[in-house]
Tab-separated table of C-alpha atoms in Angstrom:
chain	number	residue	atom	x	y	z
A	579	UNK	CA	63.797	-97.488	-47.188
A	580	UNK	CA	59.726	-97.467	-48.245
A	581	UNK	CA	59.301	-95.559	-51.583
A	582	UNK	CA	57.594	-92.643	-51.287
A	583	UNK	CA	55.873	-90.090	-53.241
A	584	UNK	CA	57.471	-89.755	-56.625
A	585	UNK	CA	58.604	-86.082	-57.146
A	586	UNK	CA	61.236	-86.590	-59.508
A	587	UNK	CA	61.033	-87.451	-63.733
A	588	UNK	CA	64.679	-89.108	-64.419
A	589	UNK	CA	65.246	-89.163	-68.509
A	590	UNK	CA	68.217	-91.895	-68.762
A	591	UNK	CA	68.710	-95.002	-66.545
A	592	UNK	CA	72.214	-96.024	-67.368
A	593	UNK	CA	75.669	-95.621	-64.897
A	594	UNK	CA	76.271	-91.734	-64.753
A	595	UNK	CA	72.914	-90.522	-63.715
A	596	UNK	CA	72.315	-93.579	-61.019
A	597	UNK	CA	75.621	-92.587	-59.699
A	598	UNK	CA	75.510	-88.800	-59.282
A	599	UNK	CA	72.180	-87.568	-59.723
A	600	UNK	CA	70.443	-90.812	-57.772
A	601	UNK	CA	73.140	-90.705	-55.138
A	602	UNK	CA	72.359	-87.165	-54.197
A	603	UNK	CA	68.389	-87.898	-53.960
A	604	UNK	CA	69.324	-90.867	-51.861
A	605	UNK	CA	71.435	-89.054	-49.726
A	606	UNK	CA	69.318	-85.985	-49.571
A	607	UNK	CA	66.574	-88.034	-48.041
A	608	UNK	CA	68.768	-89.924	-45.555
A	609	UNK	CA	69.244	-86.471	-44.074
A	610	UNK	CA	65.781	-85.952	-44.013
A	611	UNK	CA	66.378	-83.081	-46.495
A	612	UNK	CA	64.163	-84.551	-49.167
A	613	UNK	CA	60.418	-86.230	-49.533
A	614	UNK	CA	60.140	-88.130	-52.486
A	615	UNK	CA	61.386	-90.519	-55.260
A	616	UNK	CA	62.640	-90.847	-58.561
A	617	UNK	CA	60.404	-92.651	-61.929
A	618	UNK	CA	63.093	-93.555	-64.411
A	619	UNK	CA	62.000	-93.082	-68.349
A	620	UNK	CA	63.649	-94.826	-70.897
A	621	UNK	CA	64.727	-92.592	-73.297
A	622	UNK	CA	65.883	-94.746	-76.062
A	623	UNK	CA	64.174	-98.213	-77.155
A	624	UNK	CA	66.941	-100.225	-76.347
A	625	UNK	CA	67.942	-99.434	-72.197
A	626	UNK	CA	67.664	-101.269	-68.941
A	627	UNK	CA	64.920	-100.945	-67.636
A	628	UNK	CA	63.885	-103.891	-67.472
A	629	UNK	CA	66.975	-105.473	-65.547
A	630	UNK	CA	66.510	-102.515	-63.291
A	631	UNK	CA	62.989	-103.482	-62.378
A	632	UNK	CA	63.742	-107.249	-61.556
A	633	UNK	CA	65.389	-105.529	-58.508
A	634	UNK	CA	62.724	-103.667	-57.705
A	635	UNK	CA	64.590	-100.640	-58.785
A	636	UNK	CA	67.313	-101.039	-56.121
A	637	UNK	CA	71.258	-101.383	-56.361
A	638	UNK	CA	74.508	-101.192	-54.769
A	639	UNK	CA	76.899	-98.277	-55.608
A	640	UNK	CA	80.552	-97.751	-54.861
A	641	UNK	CA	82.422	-95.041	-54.716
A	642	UNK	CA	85.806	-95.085	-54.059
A	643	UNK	CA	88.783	-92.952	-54.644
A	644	UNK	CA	92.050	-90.773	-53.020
A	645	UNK	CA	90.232	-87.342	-50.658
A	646	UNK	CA	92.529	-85.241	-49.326
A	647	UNK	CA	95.144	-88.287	-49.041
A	648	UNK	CA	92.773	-90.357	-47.274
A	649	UNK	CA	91.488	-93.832	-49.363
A	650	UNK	CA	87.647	-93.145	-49.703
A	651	UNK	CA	85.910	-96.854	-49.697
A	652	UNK	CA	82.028	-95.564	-49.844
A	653	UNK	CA	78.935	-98.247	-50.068
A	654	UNK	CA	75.621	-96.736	-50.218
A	655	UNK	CA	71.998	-99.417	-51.192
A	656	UNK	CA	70.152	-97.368	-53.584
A	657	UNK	CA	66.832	-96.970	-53.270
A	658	UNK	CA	65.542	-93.786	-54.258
A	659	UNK	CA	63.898	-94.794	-57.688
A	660	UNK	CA	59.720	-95.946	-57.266
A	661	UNK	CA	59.914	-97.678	-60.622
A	662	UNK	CA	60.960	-97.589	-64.251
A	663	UNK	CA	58.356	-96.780	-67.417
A	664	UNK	CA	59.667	-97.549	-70.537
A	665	UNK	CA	57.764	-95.270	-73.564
A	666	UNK	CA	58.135	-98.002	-75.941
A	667	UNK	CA	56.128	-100.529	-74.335
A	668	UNK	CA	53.724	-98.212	-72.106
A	669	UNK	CA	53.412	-95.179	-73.523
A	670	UNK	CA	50.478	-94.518	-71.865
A	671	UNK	CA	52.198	-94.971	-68.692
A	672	UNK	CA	54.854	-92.508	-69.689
A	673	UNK	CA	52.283	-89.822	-70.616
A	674	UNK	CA	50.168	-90.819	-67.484
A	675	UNK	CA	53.289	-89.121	-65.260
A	676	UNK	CA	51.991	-85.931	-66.290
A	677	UNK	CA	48.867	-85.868	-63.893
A	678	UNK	CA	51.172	-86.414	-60.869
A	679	UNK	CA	50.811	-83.259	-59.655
A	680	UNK	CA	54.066	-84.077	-56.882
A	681	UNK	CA	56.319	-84.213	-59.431
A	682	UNK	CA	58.354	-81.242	-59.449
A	683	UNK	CA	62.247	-81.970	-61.154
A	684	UNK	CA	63.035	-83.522	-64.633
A	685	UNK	CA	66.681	-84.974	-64.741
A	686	UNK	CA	68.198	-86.055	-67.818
A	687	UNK	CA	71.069	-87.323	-69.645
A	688	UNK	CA	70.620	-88.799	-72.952
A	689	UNK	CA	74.364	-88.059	-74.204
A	690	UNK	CA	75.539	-85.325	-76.337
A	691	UNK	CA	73.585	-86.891	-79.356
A	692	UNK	CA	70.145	-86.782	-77.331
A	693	UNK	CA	69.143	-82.898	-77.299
A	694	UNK	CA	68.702	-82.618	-80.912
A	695	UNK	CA	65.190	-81.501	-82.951
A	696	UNK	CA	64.353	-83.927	-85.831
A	697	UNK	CA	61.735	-82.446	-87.532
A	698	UNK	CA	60.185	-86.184	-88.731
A	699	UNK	CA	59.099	-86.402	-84.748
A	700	UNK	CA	54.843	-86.315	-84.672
A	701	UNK	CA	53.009	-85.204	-82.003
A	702	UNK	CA	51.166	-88.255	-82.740
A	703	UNK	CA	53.894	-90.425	-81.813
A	704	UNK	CA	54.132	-92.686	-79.174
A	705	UNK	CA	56.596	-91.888	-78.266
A	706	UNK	CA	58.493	-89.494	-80.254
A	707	UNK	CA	61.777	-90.322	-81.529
A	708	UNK	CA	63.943	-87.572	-79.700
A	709	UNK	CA	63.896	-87.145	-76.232
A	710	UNK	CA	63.043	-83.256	-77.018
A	711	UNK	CA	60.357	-84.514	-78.319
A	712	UNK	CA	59.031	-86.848	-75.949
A	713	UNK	CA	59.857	-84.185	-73.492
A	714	UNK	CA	57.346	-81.797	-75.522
A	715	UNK	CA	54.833	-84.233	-75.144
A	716	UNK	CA	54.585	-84.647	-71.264
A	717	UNK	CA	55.036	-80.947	-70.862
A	718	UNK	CA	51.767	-80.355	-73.343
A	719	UNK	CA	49.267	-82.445	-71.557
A	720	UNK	CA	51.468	-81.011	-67.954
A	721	UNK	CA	50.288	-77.620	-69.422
A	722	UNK	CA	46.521	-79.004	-70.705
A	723	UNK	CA	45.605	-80.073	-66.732
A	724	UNK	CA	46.673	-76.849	-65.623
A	725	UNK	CA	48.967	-77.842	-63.486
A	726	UNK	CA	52.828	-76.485	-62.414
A	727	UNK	CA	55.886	-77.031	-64.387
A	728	UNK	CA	59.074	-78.168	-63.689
A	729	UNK	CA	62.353	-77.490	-62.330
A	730	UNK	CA	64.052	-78.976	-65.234
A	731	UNK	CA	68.348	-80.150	-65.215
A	732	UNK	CA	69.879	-81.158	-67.899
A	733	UNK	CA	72.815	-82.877	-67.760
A	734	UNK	CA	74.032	-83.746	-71.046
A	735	UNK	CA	77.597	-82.393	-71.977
A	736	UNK	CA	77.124	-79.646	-74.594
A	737	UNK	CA	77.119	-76.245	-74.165
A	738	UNK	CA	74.506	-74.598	-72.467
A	739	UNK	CA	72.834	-77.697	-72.121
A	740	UNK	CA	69.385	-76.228	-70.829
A	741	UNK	CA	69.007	-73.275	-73.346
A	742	UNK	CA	69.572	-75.947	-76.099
A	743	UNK	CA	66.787	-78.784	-74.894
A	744	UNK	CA	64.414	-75.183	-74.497
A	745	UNK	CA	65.485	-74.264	-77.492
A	746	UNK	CA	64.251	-77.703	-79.227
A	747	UNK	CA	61.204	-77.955	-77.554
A	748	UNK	CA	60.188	-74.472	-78.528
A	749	UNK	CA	60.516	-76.060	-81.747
A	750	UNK	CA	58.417	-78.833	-81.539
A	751	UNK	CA	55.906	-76.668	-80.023
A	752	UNK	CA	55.575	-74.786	-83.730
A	753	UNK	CA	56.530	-77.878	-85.832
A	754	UNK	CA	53.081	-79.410	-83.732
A	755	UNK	CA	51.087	-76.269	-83.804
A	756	UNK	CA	50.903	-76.204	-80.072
A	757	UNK	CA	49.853	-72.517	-79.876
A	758	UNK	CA	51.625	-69.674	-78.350
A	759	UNK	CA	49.810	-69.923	-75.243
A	760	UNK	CA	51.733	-73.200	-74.323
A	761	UNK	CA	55.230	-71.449	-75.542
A	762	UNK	CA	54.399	-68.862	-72.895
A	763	UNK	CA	53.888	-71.542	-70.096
A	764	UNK	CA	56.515	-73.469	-71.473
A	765	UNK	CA	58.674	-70.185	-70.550
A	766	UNK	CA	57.210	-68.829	-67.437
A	767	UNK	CA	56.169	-72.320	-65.486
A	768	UNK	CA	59.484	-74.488	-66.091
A	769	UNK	CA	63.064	-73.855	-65.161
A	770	UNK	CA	65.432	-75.106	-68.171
A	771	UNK	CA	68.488	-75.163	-65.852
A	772	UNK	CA	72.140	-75.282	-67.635
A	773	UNK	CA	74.365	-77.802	-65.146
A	774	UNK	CA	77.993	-79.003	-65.830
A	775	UNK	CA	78.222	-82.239	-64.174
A	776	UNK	CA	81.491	-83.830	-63.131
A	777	UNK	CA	81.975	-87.331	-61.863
A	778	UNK	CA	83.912	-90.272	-63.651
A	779	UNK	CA	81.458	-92.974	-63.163
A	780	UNK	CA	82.651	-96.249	-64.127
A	781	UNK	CA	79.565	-98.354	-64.318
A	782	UNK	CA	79.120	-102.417	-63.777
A	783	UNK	CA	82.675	-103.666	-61.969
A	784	UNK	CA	82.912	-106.534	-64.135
A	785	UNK	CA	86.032	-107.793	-63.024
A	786	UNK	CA	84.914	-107.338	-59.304
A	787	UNK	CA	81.237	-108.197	-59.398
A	788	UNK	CA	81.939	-111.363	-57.317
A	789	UNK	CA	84.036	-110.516	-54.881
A	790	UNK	CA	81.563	-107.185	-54.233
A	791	UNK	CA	78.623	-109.419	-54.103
A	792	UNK	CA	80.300	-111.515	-51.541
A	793	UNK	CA	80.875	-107.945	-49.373
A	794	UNK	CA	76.926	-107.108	-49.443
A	795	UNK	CA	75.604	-110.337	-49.324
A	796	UNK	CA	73.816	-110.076	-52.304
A	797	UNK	CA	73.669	-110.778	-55.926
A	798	UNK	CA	73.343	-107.320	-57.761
A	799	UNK	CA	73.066	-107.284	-61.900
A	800	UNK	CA	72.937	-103.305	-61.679
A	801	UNK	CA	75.744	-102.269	-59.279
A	802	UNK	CA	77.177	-99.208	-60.284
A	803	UNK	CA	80.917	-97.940	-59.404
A	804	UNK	CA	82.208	-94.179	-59.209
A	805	UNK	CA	85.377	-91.699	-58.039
A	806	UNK	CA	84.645	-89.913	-54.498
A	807	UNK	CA	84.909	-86.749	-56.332
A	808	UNK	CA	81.578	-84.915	-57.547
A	809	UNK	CA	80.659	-81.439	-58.705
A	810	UNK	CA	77.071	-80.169	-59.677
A	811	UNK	CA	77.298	-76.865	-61.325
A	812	UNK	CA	73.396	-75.267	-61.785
A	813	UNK	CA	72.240	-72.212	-63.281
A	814	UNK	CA	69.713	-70.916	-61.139
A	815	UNK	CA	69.149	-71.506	-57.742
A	816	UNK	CA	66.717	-74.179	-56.235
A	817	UNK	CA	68.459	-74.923	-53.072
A	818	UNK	CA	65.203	-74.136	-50.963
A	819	UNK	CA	63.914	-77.034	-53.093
A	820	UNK	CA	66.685	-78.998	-53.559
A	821	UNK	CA	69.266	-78.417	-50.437
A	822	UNK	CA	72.135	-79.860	-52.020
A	823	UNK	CA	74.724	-77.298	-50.102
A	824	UNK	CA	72.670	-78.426	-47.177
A	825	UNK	CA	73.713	-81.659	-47.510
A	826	UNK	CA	77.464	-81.186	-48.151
A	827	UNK	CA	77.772	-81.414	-51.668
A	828	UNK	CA	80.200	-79.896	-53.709
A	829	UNK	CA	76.982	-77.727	-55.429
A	830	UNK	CA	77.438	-74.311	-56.716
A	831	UNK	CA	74.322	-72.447	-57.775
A	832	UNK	CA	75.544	-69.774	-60.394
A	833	UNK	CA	74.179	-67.457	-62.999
A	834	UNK	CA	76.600	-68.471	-65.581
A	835	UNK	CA	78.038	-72.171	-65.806
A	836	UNK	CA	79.948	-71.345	-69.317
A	837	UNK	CA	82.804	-70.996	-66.887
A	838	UNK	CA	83.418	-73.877	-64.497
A	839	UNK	CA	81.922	-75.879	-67.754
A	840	UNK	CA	84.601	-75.030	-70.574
A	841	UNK	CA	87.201	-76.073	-68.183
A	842	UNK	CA	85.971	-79.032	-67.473
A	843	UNK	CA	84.352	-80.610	-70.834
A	844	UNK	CA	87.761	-79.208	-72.778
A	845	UNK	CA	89.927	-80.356	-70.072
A	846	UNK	CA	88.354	-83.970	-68.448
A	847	UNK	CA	86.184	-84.748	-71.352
A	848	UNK	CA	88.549	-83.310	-73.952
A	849	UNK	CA	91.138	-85.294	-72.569
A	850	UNK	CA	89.417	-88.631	-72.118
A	851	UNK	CA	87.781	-88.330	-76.003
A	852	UNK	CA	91.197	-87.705	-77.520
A	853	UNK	CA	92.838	-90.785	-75.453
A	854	UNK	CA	90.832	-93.828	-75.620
A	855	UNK	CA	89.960	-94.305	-79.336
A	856	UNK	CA	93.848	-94.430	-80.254
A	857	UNK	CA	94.954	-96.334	-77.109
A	858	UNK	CA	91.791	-98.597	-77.745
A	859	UNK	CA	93.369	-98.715	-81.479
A	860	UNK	CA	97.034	-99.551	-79.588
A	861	UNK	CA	95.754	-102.418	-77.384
A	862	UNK	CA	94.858	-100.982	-74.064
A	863	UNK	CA	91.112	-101.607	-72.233
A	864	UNK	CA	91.184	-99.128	-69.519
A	865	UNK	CA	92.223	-95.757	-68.546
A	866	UNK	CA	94.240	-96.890	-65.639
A	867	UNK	CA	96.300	-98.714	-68.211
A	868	UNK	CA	96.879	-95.712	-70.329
A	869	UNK	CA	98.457	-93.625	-67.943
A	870	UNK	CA	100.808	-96.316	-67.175
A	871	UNK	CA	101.872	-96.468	-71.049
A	872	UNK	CA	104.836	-94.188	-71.592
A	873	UNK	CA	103.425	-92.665	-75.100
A	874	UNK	CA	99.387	-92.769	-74.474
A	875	UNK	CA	100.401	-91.363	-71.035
A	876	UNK	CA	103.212	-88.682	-72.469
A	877	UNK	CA	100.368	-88.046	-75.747
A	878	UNK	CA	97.930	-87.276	-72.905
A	879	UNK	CA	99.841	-84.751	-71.294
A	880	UNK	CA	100.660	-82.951	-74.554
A	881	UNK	CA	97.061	-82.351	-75.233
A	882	UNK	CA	96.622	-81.381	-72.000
A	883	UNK	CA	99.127	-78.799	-70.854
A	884	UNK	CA	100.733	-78.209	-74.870
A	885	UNK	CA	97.195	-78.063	-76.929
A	886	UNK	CA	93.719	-77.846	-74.498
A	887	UNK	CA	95.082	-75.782	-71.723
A	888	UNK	CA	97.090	-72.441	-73.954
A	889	UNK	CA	93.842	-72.871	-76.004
A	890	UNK	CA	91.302	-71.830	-73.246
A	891	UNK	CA	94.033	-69.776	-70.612
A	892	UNK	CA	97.070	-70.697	-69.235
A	893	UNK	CA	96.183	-70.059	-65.825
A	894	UNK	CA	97.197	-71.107	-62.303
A	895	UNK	CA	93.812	-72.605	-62.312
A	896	UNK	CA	93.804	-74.415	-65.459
A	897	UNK	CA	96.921	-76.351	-65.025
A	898	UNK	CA	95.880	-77.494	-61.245
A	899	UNK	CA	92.413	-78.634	-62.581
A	900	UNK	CA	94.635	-80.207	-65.400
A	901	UNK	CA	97.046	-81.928	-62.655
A	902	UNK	CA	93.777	-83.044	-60.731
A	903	UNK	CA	92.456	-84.736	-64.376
A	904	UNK	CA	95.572	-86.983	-64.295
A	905	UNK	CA	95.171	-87.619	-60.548
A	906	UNK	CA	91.825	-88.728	-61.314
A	907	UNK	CA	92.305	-90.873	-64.169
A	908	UNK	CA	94.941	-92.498	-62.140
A	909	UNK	CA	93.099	-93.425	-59.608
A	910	UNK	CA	93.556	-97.225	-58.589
A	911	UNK	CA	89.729	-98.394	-57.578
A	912	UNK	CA	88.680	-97.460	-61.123
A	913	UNK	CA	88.903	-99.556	-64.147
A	914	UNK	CA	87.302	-97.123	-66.670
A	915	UNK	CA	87.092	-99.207	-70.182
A	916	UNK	CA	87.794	-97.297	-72.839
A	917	UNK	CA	85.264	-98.753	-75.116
A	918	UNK	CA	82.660	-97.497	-72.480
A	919	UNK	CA	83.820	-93.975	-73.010
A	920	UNK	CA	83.820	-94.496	-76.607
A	921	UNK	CA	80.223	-94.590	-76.876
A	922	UNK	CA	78.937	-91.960	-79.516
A	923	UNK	CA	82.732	-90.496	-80.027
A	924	UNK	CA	81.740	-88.596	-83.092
A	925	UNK	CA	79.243	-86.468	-81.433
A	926	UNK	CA	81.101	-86.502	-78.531
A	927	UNK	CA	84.665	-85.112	-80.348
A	928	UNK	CA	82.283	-82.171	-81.745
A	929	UNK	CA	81.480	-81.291	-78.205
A	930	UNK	CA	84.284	-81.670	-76.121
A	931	UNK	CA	87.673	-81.543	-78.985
A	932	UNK	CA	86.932	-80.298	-82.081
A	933	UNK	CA	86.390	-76.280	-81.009
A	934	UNK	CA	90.089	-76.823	-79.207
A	935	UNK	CA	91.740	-77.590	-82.539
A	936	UNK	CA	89.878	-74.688	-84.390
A	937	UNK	CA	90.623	-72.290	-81.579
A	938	UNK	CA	94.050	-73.318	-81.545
A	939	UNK	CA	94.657	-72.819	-84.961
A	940	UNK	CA	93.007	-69.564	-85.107
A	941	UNK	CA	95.302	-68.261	-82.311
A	942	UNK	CA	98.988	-70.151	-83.355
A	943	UNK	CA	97.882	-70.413	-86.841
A	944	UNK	CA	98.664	-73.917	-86.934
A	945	UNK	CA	96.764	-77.210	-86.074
A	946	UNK	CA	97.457	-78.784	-83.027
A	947	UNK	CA	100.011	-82.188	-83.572
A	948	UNK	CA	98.122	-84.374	-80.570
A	949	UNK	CA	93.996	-83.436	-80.754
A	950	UNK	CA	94.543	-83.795	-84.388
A	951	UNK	CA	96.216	-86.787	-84.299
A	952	UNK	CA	93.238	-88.229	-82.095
A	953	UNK	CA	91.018	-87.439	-85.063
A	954	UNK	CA	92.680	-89.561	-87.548
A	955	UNK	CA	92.493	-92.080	-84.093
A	956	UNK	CA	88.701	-91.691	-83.972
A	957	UNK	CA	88.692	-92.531	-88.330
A	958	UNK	CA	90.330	-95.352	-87.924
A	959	UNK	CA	88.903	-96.891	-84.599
A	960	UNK	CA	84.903	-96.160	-86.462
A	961	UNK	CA	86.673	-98.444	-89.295
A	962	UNK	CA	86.545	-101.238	-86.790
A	963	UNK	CA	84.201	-103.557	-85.499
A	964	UNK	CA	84.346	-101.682	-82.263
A	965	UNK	CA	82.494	-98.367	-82.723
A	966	UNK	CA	79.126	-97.896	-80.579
A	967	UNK	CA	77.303	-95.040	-82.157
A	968	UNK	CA	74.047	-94.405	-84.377
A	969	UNK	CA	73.515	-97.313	-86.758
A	970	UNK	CA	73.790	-94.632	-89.841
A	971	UNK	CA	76.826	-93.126	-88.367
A	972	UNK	CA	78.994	-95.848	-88.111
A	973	UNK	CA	77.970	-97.082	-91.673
A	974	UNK	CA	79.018	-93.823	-93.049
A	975	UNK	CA	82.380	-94.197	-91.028
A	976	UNK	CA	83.531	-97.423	-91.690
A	977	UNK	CA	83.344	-96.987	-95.830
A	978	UNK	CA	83.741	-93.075	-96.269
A	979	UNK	CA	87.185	-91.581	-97.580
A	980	UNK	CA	88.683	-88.784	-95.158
A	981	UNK	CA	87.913	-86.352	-97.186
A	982	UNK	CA	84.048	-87.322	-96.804
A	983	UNK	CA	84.385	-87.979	-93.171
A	984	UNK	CA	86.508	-83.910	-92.934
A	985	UNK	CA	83.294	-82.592	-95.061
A	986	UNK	CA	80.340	-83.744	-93.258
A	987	UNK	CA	78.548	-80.779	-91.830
A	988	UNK	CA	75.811	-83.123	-90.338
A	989	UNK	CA	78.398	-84.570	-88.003
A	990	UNK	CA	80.909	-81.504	-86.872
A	991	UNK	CA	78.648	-78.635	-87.625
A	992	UNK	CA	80.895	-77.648	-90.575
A	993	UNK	CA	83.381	-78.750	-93.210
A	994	UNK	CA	86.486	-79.639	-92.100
A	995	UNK	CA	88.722	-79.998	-94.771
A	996	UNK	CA	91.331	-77.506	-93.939
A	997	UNK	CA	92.550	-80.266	-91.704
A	998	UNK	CA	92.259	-82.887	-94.454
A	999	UNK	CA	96.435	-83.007	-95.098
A	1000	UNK	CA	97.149	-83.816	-91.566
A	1001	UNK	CA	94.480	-85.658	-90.710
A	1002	UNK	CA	95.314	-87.699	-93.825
A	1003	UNK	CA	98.525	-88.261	-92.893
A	1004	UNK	CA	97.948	-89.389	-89.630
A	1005	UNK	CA	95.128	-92.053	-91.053
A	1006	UNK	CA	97.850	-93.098	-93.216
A	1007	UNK	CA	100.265	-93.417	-90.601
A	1008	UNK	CA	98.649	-95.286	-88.640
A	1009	UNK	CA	96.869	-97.678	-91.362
A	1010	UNK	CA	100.624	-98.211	-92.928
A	1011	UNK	CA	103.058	-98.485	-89.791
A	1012	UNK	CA	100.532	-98.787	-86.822
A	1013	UNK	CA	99.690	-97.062	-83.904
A	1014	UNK	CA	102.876	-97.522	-81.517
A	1015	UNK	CA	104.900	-95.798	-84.731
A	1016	UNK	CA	102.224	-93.083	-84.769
A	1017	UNK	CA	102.344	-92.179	-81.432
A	1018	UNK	CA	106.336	-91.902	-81.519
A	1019	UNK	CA	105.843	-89.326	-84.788
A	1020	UNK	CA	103.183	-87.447	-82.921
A	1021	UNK	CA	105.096	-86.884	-79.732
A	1022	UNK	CA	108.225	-86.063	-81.909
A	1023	UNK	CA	106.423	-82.875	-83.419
């Protein structure tokens, strides 16, 4: 397929966005539903980029996975995306992007950890630090040339995701004195859409590169793997722009995702978070594994249906989405590596555990035995060699007592110590005896 004209602004190159968000555009256009391409930014100096652009921007994805009892086997080339710019090298070339006046969406997922204002960020960098920031920085000169904002969709998994990366570029916009006349165009000319996205997108197939190579006749560095199942939940509604429900797509357009996203980031990602540091801790690589392990698999479905699920309504609803989450993480084709999900866990346990184990408490006035227990997990797995997070994070992790780790505001948004004695005695636990006794005390409770 010829590239086209570029349309879209994608913040984040790595598996989840090529294999949701980049799937739909390439689909979109098959159907002759959509005229244009996508320009991947880098968001963060380290990324790929570069390996992305040594194949001219193309690559294989998979998607495969159980639909209605049928076995889904899905190949689709990818090759929606014009080019890559990465800010670090070029940041000319990232600020040039602003003149196309044919680009009309920004995408983005930078993680939990990227939608955050740091007020050391200068206008005057290039780029800024934050993605916020850089953000800020494309949509000033956007606004200087007088041309049409965007139809912005954020796709990171906090809370209103949208209102948040708004929120922080309002900010900027007074930290850099950029007048109240570009606030107002900020807020009348761009669409900061909340989404909940939900796909388990399992990245490089390591183990199965070869033999896939050997299917498409072609050696592919950036092949990407996913489930068949997708859902795209947008506030607002752009679907004369972006026809998604035209195309089939499990899209809802909605005035309030709070909703569909609770469920799911307390649920799937609350579940996932809570799993894989202390079955990474007990030995196991992938997810499949884990719910073939009699206590990660028995621990999981305490959190689950005992802990996440009474926390946020024990509906009808809630337990089939629940059912579906096991269903999903069982599914054969994947081989989901734990230390993939285990990327940024402490931000990520803020987000999508720690306000079950507060709510919890406040309604059985007790902590929960299972999501607290994964806690102490997440403790002890940042005291390995394995964490992935923020280089200033994981040095605070690895040498910090509990009690530190419980009290840092910076990292959960407030002080935790009124979990400190279980917590405790879980770290103990599983320092002294191990985790294969922990998890048999845990599931005892």
């Amino acid at each position: 397929m010829s590239k086209c004209k570029e349309t879209v602004i994608q913040f984040g190159e790595g598996g989840f966005l090529r294999g949701f968000v980049d799937y739909f555009f390439q689909k979109l256009k098959e159907k002759g539903l959509f005229d244009g391409s996508v320009v991947i930014v880098q968001p963060i100096e380290r990324g790929m980029c570069e390996q992305l652009e040594k194949q001219n921007c193309e690559y294989n994805l998979f998607l495969r996975g159980i639909d209605n009892g049928q076995v889904v086997d899905e190949h689709t080339h990818i090759d929606i995306v014009s080019r890559c710019v990465n800010p670090y090298i070029d940041n000319e070339a990232y600020l040039a992007l602003a003149e196309n006046p044919d680009f009309r969406f920004i995408v983005s997922n930078t993680t939990e950890a990227g939608i955050q204002f740091a007020a050391d960020n200068q206008f005057t960098d290039a780029p800024a630090k934050s993605f916020p920031g850089k953000l800020t920085q494309i949509l000033y000169k956007r606004y200087k040339l007088g041309l049409k904002g965007f139809i912005i969709l954020s796709c990171e998994l906090i809370d209103h995701n949208g209102e948040e990366l708004k929120k922080c570029c309002m900010q900027y916009a007074d930290l850099w004195n950029l007048g109240q006349e570009f606030k107002g165009w900020m807020e009348s000319e761009n669409d900061f859409c909340s989404t909940l996205v939900d796909r388990i997108v399992t990245g490089f197939p390591r183990d199965e590169h070869d033999d896939l190579c050997k299917r498409i006749g072609q050696v592919d560095n950036m092949m990407d793997t996913a489930e068949i199942f997708h859902l795209w939940v947008i506030q607002g509604d752009h679907e004369d722009e972006l026809p998604l429900q035209k195309a089939g797509f499990h899209v809802i357009w909605t005035d309030n995702v709070d909703p569909y996203k609770k469920r799911k980031v307390r649920i799937l990602n609350g579940a996932h978070t809570s799993m894989v540091l202390g079955a990474r801790l007990y030995g196991l690589e992938t997810v499949g594994e884990c719910l073939k392990d009699e206590k990660v698999s028995a621990l999981l479905k305490k959190c689950i249906f005992e802990e996440i699920i009474p926390t946020i309504g024990d509906t009808q609803d809630n337990r089939a989405f629940g059912a579906a989450v096991l269903e999903r993480f069982s599914n054969p084709f994947i081989k989901h590596l734990l230390l993939s999900i285990a990327l940024n866990s402490v931000s990520k346990f803020k987000a999508r555990v720690l306000p079950t184990i507060l709510e919890y408490k406040e309604e059985y006035g007790k902590l929960p035995q299972g999501l607290t227990f994964s806690l102490a997990a997440l403790i002890a797995f940042y005291r390995t060699d394995e964490a992935n997070d923020d280089e200033a994070v994981m040095e605070f992790m690895k040498s910090a007592s509990v009690a530190d780790i419980l009290s840092k505001e910076e990292y959960w948004g407030q002080d935790l110590s009124e979990l400190l004695s279980l917590v405790q005695e879980y770290c103990d636990l599983i320092e002294e005896k191990g985790m294969s006794a922990a998890y048999d005390v845990v599931l005892s409770r």
